[in-house]
PDB file of C-alpha atoms in Angstrom:
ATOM      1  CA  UNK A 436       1.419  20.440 -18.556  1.00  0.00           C
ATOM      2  CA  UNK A 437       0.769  22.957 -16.384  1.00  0.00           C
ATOM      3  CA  UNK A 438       3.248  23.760 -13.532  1.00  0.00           C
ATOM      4  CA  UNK A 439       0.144  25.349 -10.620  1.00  0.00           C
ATOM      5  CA  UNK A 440       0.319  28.821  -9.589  1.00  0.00           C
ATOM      6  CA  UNK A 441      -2.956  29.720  -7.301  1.00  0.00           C
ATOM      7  CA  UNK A 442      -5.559  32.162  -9.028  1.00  0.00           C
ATOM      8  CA  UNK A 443      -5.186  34.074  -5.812  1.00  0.00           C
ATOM      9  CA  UNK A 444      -1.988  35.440  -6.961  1.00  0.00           C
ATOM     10  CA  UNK A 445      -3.954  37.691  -9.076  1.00  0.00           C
ATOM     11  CA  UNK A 446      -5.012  39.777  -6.435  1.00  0.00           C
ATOM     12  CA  UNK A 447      -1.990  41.307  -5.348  1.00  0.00           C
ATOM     13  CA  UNK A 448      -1.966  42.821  -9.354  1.00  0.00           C
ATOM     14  CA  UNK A 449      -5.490  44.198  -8.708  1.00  0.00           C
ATOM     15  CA  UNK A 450      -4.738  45.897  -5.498  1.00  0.00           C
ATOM     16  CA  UNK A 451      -0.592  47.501  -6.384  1.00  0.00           C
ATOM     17  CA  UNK A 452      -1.129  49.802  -8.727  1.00  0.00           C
ATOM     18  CA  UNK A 453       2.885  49.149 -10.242  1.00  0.00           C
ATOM     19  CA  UNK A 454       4.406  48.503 -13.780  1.00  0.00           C
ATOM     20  CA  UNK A 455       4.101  44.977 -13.808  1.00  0.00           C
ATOM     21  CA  UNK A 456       1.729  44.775 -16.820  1.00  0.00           C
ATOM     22  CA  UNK A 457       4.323  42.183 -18.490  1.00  0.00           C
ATOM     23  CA  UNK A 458       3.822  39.915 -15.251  1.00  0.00           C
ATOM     24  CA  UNK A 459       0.439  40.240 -14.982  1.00  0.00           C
ATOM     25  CA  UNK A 460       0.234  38.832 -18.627  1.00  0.00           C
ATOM     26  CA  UNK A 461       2.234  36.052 -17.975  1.00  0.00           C
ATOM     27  CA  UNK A 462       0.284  35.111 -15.152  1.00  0.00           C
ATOM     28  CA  UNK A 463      -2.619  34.868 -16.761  1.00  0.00           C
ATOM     29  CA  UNK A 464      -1.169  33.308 -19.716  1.00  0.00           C
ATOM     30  CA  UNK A 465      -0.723  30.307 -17.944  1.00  0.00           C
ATOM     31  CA  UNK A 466      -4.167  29.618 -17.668  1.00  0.00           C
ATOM     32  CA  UNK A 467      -5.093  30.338 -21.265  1.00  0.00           C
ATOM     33  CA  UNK A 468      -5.807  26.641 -22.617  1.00  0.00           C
ATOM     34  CA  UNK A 469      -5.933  24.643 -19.303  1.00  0.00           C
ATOM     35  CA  UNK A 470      -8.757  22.883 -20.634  1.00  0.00           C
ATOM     36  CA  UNK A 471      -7.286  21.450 -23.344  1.00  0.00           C
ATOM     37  CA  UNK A 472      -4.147  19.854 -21.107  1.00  0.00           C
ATOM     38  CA  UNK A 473      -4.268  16.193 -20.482  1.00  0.00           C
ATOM     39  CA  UNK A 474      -2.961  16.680 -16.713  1.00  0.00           C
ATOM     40  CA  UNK A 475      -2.288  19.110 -14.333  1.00  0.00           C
ATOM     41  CA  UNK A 476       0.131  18.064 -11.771  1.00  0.00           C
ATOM     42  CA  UNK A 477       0.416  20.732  -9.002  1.00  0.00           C
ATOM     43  CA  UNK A 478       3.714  21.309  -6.555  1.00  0.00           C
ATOM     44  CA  UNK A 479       1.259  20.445  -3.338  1.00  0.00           C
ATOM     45  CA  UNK A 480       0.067  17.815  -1.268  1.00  0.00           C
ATOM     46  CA  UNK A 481      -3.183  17.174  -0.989  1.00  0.00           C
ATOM     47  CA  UNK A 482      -3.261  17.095   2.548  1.00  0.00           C
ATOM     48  CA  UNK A 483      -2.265  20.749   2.829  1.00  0.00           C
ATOM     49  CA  UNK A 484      -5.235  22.384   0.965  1.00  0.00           C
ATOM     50  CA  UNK A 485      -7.710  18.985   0.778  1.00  0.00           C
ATOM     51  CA  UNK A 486     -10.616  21.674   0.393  1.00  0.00           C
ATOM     52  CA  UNK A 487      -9.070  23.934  -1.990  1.00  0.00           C
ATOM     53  CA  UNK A 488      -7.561  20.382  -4.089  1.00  0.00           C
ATOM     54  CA  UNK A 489     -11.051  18.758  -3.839  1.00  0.00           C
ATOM     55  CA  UNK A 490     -13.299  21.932  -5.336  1.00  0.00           C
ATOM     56  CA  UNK A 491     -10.068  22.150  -8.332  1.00  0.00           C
ATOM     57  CA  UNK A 492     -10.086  18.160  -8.699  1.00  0.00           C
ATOM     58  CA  UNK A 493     -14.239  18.630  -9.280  1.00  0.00           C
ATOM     59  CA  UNK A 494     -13.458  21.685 -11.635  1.00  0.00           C
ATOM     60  CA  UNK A 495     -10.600  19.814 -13.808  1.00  0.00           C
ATOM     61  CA  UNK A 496     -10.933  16.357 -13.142  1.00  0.00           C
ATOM     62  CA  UNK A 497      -7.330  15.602 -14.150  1.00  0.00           C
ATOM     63  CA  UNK A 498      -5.469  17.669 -11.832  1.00  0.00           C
ATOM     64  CA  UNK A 499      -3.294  16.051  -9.059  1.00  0.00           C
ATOM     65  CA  UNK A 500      -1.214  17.028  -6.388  1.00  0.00           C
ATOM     66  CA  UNK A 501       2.231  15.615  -6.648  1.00  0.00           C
ATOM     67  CA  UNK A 502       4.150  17.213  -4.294  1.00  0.00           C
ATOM     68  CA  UNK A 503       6.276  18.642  -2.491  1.00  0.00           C
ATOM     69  CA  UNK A 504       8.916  18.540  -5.634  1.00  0.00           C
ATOM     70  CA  UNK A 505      11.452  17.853  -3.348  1.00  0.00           C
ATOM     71  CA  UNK A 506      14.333  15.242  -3.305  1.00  0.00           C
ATOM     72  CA  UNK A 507      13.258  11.827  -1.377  1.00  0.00           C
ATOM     73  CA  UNK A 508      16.734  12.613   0.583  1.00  0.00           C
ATOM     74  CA  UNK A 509      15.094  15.435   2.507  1.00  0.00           C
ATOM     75  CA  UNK A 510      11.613  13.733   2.965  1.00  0.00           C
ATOM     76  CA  UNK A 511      11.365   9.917   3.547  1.00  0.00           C
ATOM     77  CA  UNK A 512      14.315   8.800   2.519  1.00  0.00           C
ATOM     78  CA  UNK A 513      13.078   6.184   0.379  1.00  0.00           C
ATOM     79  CA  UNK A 514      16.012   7.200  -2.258  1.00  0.00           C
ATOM     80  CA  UNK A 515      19.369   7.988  -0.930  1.00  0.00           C
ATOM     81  CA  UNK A 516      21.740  10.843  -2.050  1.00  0.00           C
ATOM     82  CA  UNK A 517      23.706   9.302  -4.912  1.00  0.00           C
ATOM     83  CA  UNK A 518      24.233   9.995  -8.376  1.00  0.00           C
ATOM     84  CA  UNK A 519      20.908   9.540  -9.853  1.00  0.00           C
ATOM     85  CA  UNK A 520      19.873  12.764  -8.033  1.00  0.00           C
ATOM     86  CA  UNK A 521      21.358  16.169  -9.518  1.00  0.00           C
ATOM     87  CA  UNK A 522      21.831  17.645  -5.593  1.00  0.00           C
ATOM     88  CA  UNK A 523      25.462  18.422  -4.814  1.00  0.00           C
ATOM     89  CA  UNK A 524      26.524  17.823  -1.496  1.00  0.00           C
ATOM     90  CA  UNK A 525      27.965  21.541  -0.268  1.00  0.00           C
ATOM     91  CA  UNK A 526      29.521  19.858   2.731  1.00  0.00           C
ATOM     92  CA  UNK A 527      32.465  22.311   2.017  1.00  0.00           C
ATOM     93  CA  UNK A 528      30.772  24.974   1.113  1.00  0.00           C
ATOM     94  CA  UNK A 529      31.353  27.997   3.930  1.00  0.00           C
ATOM     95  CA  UNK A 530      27.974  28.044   4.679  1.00  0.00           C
ATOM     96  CA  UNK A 531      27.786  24.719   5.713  1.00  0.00           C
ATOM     97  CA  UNK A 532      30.637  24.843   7.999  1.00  0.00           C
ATOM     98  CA  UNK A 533      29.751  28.024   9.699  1.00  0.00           C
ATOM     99  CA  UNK A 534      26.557  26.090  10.684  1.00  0.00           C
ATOM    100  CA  UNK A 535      28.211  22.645  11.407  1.00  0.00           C
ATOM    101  CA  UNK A 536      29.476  24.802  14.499  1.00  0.00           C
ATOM    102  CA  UNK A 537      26.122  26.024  15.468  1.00  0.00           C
ATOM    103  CA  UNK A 538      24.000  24.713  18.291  1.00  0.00           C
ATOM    104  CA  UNK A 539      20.396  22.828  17.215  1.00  0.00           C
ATOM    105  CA  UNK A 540      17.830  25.145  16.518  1.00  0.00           C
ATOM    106  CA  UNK A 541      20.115  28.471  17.402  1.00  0.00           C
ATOM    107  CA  UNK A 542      20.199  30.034  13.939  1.00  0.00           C
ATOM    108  CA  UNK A 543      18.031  32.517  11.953  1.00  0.00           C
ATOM    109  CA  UNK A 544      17.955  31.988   7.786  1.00  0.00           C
ATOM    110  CA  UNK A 545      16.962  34.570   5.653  1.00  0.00           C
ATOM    111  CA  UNK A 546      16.212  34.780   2.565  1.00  0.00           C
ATOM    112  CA  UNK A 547      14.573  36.194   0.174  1.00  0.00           C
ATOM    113  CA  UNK A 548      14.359  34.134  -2.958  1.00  0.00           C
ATOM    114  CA  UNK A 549      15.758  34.912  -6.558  1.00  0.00           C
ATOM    115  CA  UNK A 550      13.327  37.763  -7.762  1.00  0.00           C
ATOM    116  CA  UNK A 551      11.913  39.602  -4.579  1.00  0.00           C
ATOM    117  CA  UNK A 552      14.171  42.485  -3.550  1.00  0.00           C
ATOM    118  CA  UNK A 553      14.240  44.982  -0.720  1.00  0.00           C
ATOM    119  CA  UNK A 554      14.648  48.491  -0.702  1.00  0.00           C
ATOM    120  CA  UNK A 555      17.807  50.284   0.631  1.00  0.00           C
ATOM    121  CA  UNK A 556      15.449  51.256   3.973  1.00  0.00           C
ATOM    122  CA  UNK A 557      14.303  47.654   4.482  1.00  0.00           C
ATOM    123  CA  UNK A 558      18.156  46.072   3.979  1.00  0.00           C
ATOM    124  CA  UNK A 559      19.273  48.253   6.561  1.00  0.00           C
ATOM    125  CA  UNK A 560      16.513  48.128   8.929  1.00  0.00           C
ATOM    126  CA  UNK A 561      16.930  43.375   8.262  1.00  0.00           C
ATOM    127  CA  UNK A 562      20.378  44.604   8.867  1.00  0.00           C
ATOM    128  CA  UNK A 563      19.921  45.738  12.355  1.00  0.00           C
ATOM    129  CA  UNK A 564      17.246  43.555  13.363  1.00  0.00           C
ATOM    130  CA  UNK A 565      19.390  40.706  12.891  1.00  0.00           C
ATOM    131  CA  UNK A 566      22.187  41.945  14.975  1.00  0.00           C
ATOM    132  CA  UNK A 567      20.275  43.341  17.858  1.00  0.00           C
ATOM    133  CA  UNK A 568      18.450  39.952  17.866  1.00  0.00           C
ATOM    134  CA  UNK A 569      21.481  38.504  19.027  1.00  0.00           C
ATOM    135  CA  UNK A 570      20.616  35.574  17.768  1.00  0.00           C
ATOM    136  CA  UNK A 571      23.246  33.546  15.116  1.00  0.00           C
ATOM    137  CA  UNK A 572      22.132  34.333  11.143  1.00  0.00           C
ATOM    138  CA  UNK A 573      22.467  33.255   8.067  1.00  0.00           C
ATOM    139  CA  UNK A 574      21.416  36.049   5.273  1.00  0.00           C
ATOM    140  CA  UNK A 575      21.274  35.517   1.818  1.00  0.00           C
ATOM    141  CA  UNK A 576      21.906  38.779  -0.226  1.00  0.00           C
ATOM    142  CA  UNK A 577      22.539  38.659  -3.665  1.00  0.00           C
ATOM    143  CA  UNK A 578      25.430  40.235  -5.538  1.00  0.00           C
ATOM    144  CA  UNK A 579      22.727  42.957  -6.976  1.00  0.00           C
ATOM    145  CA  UNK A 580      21.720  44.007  -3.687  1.00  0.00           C
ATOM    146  CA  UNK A 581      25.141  44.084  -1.073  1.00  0.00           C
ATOM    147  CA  UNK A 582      25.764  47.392  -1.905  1.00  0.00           C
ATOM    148  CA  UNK A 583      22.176  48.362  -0.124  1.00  0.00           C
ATOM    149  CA  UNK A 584      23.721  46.862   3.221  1.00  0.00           C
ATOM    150  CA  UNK A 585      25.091  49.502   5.935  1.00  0.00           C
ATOM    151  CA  UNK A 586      29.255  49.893   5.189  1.00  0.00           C
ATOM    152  CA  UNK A 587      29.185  48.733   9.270  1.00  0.00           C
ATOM    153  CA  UNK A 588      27.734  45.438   9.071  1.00  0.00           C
ATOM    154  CA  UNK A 589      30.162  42.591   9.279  1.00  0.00           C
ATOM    155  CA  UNK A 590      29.145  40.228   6.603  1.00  0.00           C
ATOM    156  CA  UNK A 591      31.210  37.160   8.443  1.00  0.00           C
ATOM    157  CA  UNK A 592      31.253  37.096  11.936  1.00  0.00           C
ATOM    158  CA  UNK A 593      30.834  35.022  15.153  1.00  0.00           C
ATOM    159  CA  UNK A 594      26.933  35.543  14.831  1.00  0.00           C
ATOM    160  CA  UNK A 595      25.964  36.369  11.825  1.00  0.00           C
ATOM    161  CA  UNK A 596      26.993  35.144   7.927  1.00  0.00           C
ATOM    162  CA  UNK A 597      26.049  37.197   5.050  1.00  0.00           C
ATOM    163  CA  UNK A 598      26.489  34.684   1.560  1.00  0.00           C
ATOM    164  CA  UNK A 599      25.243  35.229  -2.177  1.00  0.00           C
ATOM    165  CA  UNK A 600      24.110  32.201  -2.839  1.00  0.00           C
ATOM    166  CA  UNK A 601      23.598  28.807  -0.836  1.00  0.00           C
ATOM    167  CA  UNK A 602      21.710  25.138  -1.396  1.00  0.00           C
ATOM    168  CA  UNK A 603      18.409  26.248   0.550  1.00  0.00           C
ATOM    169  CA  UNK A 604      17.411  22.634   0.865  1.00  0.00           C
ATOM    170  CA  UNK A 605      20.166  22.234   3.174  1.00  0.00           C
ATOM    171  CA  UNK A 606      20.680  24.673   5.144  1.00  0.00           C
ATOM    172  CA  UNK A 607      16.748  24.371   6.105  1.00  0.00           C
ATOM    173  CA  UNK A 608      17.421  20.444   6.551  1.00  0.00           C
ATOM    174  CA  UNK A 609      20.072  21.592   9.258  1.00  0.00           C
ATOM    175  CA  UNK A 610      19.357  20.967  12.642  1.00  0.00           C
ATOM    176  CA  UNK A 611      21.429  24.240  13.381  1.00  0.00           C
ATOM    177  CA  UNK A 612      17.762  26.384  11.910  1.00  0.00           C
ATOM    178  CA  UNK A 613      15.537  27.877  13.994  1.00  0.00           C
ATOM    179  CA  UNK A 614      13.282  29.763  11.439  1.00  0.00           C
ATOM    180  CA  UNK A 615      12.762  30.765   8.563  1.00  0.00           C
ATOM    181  CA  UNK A 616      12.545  34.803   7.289  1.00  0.00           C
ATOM    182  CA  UNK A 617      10.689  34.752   3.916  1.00  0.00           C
ATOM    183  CA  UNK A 618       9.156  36.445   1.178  1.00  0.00           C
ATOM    184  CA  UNK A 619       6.636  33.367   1.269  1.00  0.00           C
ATOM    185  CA  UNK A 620       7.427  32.246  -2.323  1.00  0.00           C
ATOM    186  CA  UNK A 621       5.565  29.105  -2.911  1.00  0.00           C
ATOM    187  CA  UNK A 622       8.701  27.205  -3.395  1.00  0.00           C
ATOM    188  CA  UNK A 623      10.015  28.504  -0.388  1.00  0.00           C
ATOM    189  CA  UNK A 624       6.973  27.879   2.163  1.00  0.00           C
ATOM    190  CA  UNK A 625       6.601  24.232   0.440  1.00  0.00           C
ATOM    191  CA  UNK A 626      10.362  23.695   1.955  1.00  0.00           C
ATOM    192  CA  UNK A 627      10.215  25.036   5.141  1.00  0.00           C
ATOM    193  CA  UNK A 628       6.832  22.681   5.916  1.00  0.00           C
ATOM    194  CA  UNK A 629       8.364  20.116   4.400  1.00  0.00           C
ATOM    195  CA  UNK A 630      11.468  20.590   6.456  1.00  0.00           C
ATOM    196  CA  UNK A 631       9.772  21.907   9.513  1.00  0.00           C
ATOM    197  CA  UNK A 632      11.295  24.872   9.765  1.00  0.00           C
ATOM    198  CA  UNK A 633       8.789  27.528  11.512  1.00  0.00           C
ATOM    199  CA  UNK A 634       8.789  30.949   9.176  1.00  0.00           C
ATOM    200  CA  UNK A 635       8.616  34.822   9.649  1.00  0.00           C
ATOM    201  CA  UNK A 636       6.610  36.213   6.858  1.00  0.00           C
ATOM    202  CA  UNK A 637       7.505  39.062   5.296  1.00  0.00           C
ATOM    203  CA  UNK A 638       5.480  38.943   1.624  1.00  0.00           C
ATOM    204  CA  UNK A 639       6.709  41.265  -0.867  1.00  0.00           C
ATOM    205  CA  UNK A 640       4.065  40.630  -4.128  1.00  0.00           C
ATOM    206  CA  UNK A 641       1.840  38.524  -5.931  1.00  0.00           C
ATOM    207  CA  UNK A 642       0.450  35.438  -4.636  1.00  0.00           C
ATOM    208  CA  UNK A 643       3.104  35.595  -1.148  1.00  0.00           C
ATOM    209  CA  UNK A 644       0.590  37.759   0.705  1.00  0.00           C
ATOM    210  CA  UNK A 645      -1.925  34.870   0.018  1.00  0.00           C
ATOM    211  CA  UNK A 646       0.851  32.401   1.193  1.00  0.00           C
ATOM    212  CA  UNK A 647       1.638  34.811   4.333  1.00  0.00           C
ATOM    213  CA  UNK A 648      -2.178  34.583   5.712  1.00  0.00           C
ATOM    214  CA  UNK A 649      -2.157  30.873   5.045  1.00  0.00           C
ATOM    215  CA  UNK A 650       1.440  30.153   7.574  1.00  0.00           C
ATOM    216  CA  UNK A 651       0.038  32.416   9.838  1.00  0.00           C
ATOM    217  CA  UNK A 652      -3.700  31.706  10.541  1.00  0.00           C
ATOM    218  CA  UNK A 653      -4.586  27.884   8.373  1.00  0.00           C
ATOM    219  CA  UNK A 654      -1.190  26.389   9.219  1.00  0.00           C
ATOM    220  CA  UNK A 655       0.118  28.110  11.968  1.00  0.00           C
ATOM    221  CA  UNK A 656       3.715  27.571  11.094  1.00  0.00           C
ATOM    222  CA  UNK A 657       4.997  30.914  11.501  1.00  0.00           C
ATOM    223  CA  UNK A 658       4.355  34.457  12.351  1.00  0.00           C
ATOM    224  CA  UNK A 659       3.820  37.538  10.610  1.00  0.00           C
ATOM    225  CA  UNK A 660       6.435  40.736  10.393  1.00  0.00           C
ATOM    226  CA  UNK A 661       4.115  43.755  11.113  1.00  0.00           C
ATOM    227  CA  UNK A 662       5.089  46.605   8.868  1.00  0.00           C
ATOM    228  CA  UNK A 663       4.977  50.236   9.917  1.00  0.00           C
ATOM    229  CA  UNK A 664       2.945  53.307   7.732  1.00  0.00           C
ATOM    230  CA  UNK A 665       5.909  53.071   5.385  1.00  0.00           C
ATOM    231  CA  UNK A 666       5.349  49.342   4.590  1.00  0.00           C
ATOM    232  CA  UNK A 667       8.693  49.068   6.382  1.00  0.00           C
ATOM    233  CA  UNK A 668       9.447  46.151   8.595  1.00  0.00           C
ATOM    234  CA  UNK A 669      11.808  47.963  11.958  1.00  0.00           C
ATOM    235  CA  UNK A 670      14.331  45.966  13.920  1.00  0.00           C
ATOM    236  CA  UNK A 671      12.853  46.470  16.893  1.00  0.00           C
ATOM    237  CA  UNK A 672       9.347  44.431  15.365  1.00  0.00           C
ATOM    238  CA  UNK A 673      12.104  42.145  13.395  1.00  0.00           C
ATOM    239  CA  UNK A 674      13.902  41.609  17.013  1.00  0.00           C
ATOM    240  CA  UNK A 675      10.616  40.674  18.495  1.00  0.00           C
ATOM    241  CA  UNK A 676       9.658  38.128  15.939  1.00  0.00           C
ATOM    242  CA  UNK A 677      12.668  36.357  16.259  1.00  0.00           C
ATOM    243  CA  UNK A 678      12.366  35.982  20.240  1.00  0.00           C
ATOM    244  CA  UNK A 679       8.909  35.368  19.622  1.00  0.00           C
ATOM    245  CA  UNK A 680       9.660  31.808  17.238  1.00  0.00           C
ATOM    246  CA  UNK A 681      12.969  31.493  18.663  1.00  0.00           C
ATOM    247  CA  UNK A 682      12.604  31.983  22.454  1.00  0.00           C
ATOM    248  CA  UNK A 683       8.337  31.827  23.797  1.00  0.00           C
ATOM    249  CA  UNK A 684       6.159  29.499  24.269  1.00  0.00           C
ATOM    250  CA  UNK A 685       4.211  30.891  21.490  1.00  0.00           C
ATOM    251  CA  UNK A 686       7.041  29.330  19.140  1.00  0.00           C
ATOM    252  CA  UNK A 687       7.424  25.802  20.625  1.00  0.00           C
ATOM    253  CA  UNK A 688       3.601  25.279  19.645  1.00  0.00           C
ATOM    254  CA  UNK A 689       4.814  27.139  16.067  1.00  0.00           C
ATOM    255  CA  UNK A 690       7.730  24.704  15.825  1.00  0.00           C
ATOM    256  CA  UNK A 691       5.049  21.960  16.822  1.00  0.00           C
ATOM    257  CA  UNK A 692       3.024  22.457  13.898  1.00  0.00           C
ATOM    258  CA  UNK A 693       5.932  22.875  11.529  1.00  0.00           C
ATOM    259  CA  UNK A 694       6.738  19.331  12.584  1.00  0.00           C
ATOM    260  CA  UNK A 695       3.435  18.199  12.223  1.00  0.00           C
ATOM    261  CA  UNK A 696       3.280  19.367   8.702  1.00  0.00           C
ATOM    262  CA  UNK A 697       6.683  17.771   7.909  1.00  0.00           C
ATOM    263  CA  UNK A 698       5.508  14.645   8.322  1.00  0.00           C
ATOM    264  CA  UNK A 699       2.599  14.803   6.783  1.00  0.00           C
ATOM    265  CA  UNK A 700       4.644  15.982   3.587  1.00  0.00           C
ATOM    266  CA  UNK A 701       6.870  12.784   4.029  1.00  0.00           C
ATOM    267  CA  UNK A 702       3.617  10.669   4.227  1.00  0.00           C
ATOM    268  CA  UNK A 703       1.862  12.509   1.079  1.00  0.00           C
ATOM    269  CA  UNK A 704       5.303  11.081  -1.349  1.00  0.00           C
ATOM    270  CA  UNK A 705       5.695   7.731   0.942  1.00  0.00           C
ATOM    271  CA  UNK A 706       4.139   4.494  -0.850  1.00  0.00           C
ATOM    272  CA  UNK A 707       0.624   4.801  -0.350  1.00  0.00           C
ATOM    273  CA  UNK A 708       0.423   8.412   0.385  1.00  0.00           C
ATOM    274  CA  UNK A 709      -1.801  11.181  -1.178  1.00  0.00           C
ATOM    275  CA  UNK A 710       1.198  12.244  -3.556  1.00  0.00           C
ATOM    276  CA  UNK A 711       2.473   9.059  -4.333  1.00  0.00           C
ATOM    277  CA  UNK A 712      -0.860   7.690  -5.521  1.00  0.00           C
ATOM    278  CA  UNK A 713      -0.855  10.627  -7.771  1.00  0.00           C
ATOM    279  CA  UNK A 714       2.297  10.295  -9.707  1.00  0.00           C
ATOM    280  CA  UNK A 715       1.719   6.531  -9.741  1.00  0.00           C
ATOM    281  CA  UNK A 716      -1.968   7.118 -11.556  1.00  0.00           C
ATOM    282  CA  UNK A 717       0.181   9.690 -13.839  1.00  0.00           C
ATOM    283  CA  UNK A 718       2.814   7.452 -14.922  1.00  0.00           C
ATOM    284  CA  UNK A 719       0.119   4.587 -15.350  1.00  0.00           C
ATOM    285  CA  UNK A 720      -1.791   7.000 -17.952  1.00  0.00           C
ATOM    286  CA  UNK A 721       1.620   7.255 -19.701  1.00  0.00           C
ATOM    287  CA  UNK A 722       2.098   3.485 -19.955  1.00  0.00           C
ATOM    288  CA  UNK A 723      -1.133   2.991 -20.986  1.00  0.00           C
ATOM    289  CA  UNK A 724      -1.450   5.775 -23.792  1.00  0.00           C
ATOM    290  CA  UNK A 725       2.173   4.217 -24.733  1.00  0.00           C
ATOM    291  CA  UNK A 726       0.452   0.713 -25.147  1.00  0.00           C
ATOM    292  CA  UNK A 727      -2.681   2.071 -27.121  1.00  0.00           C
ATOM    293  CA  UNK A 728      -0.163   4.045 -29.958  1.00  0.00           C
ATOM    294  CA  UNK A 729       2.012   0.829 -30.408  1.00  0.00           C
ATOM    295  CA  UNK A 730      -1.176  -1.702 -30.703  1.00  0.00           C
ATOM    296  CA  UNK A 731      -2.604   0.890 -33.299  1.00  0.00           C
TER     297      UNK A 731
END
């Protein structure tokens, strides 16, 4: 099986000319022998690229949309949070109380997934924006990269919370998050439409750039961080996006879509939905490929 990655993501290796040969090779390694796989299930829903699912569907008949891959908990509830699910509940966790004291809506999450990194410049530039935003924030910043952060910034304060790690999933499910500040990971852009959580893009590689165009101008779920001539994005512009989802009328019709995408995500893994139908064909293949072995 083949866990989907879009071809698109190619382009960014065409176009950076950086040591990422091993990457590139992986990449393209995934695509080797996709003819010979039974299924491909993809981490989508058809509803969110039906052109670009249809023209793949025609291409490999076999491939499905099955997504998003995300717990029924955060979607349509179908299966409660209990023990059959592997998600711990971090209701203790400091991150999770700082924002159980936050208004609805009033706080800025950033993050920048477990791979994409940025520069010393950038960090302290994020750094700034967020606390001339005046806005509340929550950063994620792993261990690897604190030192990069100016000696100044208060990592714990009234408005702003700097962590290592936290449960994404919910801290995007709280009602206490405004938006979204990503490197537009796939995984990452699939939860914030699933959750509804508007974005500010800020791609760093590969396929996010391709992810970035599509929040910004097919879904309209977010905005885009404009970077300067040293591919730097300043607090000042970082300021202004976050007034811009947090604050205009621009960002309530943002927000709007977000929503509107949300459900649709809860509708694609519902009973009957576009998702659902998918698995449910999947797992019907298995039973019957199961019967067909024993009566041989």
């Amino acid at each position: 099986f083949y866990r989907h990655q879009s071809e698109r993501s190619i382009v960014h290796f065409l176009t950076h000319k950086v040591a990422i040969d091993v990457i590139l090779e992986l990449v393209v390694a995934q695509f080797s022998n996709i003819d010979k796989a039974d299924w491909i299930l993809c981490n989508s829903f058809y509803e969110l690229n039906k052109e670009v699912a249809d023209w793949m569907m025609k291409t490999w008949p076999k491939l499905r949309t099955i997504g998003p891959s995300i717990p029924s908990m955060f979607l349509d509830n179908q299966v409660k949070d209990d023990e059959r699910y592997a998600v711990a509940k971090f209701t203790s966790e400091e991150f999770m109380v700082w924002l159980n004291d936050k208004p609805k809506g009033s706080v800025v999450y950033v993050s920048f997934g477990s791979m994409a990194a940025l520069n010393e410049e950038q960090t302290v530039e994020m750094a700034c924006g967020l606390r001339d935003s005046g806005s509340y924030f929550l950063w994620v910043v792993r261990d690897s990269e604190q030192s990069k952060i100016p000696k100044d910034f208060e990592k714990k304060s009234e408005k702003g919370l700097v962590v290592t790690w936290c449960s994404q999933l919910k801290v995007l499910a709280h009602e206490a998050i405004g938006c979204f500040i990503t490197h537009c990971g796939w995984n990452s852009i699939l939860e914030a439409l699933s959750l509804g959580v508007p974005t500010i893009a800020m791609p760093r590689w590969s396929d996010q750039y391709t992810n970035a165009k599509l929040i910004v101008d097919v879904w309209k779920s977010g905005i885009r961080a404009p970077l300067d001539e040293k591919q730097v994005v300043r607090r000042d512009a970082l300021k202004h996006c976050i007034w811009e989802l947090m604050e205009s009328e621009n960002g309530k019709e943002i927000k709007s879509n977000a929503m509107q995408w949300k459900n649709l995500a809860a509708a694609a893994v519902s009973k009957g939905g576009s998702s659902h139908k998918h698995i449910t064909e999947f797992v019907d293949s298995l039973f019957h490929l199961q019967a067909t072995c024993t009566d041989s």
